[in-house]
């Protein structure tokens, strides 16, 4: 499958059917030139599937890491972005907590177990809240965890020392999300890219012509600095089938509907168009072509 980003957007008629996804302050409108009428395959068991177009049975190809299945990786990150944006309407109602181990802890099952105990201790101190967590692998093989706590009121002050006492496994940082108007994009950016030095330490091959990006920032003294990142490098470190995101029972899902392009634009009319992209898909072997167009609107972007 060849995927090409187009410089010029396509013209979408007002009567065209689009997918409208409402995620809190962020609204997505997606138009597809070709609409799917059903799945091409039926899963038979863990090892086999049937191609519904020919009736043939094939074996699944099992992957070594998440980076080899970019479509599923993209779906996981998109789901995380949507959940964060849907549930965080006011950033003053939430806190971003990062949990780090003092030791080189490499067991993802222990990560889940330790968070469950940590969560019980935190709720006994700070009361009820909803949460969304994202696990992040490090170049040395260790895990740490990002968690967003979402309260139904202004978030309380959470002192690092008290939160660390709840964690009991190492170090914590607690941050506010001031001046962030797209929380989903802001937080999931940490999960895919990796600093160049860390990628080199993990012996990850880097294509300098395609995978490197430079990010500028200000240090604690106000001086401008820059770091080089390898796009998508961290995704190669997730084991296949690993659930990057987990969330509590009260987390809301985005509202997704099919409607006309005109009605979708009317729903998003009070928000600012912040980003759009048009992508062409082509698979010559399967005689398949399609063009997708995405528009993103943010109701709190100035």
mmCIF file of N, CA and C in Angstrom, residues 24-25 69 87 104 136 155 179 201 203 218 220 223 226 246 277 281 292-293:
data_model
loop_
_atom_site.group_PDB
_atom_site.id
_atom_site.type_symbol
_atom_site.label_atom_id
_atom_site.label_comp_id
_atom_site.label_asym_id
_atom_site.label_seq_id
_atom_site.Cartn_x
_atom_site.Cartn_y
_atom_site.Cartn_z
ATOM 1 N N UNK A 24 -14.721 16.431 22.666
ATOM 2 C CA UNK A 24 -14.570 17.586 23.542
ATOM 3 C C UNK A 24 -14.393 18.866 22.756
ATOM 4 N N UNK A 25 -13.257 19.536 22.976
ATOM 5 C CA UNK A 25 -12.974 20.793 22.282
ATOM 6 C C UNK A 25 -12.498 20.594 20.847
ATOM 7 N N UNK A 69 3.553 -2.878 12.218
ATOM 8 C CA UNK A 69 2.135 -2.806 11.885
ATOM 9 C C UNK A 69 1.677 -1.375 12.106
ATOM 10 N N UNK A 87 -12.338 13.763 27.139
ATOM 11 C CA UNK A 87 -12.542 13.813 28.588
ATOM 12 C C UNK A 87 -11.886 14.998 29.278
ATOM 13 N N UNK A 104 15.655 -1.052 37.091
ATOM 14 C CA UNK A 104 15.411 -1.280 35.663
ATOM 15 C C UNK A 104 14.293 -2.313 35.505
ATOM 16 N N UNK A 136 5.123 3.685 28.547
ATOM 17 C CA UNK A 136 6.196 4.119 27.641
ATOM 18 C C UNK A 136 7.461 3.310 27.894
ATOM 19 N N UNK A 155 -8.565 20.604 39.966
ATOM 20 C CA UNK A 155 -7.660 19.572 40.480
ATOM 21 C C UNK A 155 -6.954 20.056 41.736
ATOM 22 N N UNK A 179 -2.127 26.119 29.370
ATOM 23 C CA UNK A 179 -1.954 26.628 28.000
ATOM 24 C C UNK A 179 -1.875 25.522 26.948
ATOM 25 N N UNK A 201 21.468 4.737 21.631
ATOM 26 C CA UNK A 201 21.784 3.861 22.763
ATOM 27 C C UNK A 201 21.058 2.525 22.635
ATOM 28 N N UNK A 203 20.409 1.098 19.845
ATOM 29 C CA UNK A 203 20.833 0.485 18.582
ATOM 30 C C UNK A 203 19.702 0.436 17.548
ATOM 31 N N UNK A 218 13.011 26.269 25.179
ATOM 32 C CA UNK A 218 13.750 27.149 26.081
ATOM 33 C C UNK A 218 14.110 26.386 27.345
ATOM 34 N N UNK A 220 15.707 26.237 31.433
ATOM 35 C CA UNK A 220 15.260 26.899 32.660
ATOM 36 C C UNK A 220 15.750 28.333 32.769
ATOM 37 N N UNK A 223 17.157 30.308 27.744
ATOM 38 C CA UNK A 223 17.994 30.226 26.547
ATOM 39 C C UNK A 223 17.403 29.228 25.546
ATOM 40 N N UNK A 226 17.955 23.202 21.278
ATOM 41 C CA UNK A 226 17.294 22.319 20.315
ATOM 42 C C UNK A 226 17.670 20.870 20.604
ATOM 43 N N UNK A 246 -4.709 2.581 28.794
ATOM 44 C CA UNK A 246 -5.740 1.995 29.647
ATOM 45 C C UNK A 246 -6.483 3.143 30.320
ATOM 46 N N UNK A 277 -5.491 17.755 6.223
ATOM 47 C CA UNK A 277 -4.564 16.972 5.397
ATOM 48 C C UNK A 277 -5.362 16.112 4.430
ATOM 49 N N UNK A 281 -4.311 6.926 -1.164
ATOM 50 C CA UNK A 281 -3.937 5.538 -0.908
ATOM 51 C C UNK A 281 -4.024 4.756 -2.213
ATOM 52 N N UNK A 292 -8.442 10.253 1.165
ATOM 53 C CA UNK A 292 -9.034 10.656 2.441
ATOM 54 C C UNK A 292 -8.688 12.108 2.715
ATOM 55 N N UNK A 293 -9.642 12.841 3.250
ATOM 56 C CA UNK A 293 -9.382 14.227 3.641
ATOM 57 C C UNK A 293 -9.851 14.439 5.077
#
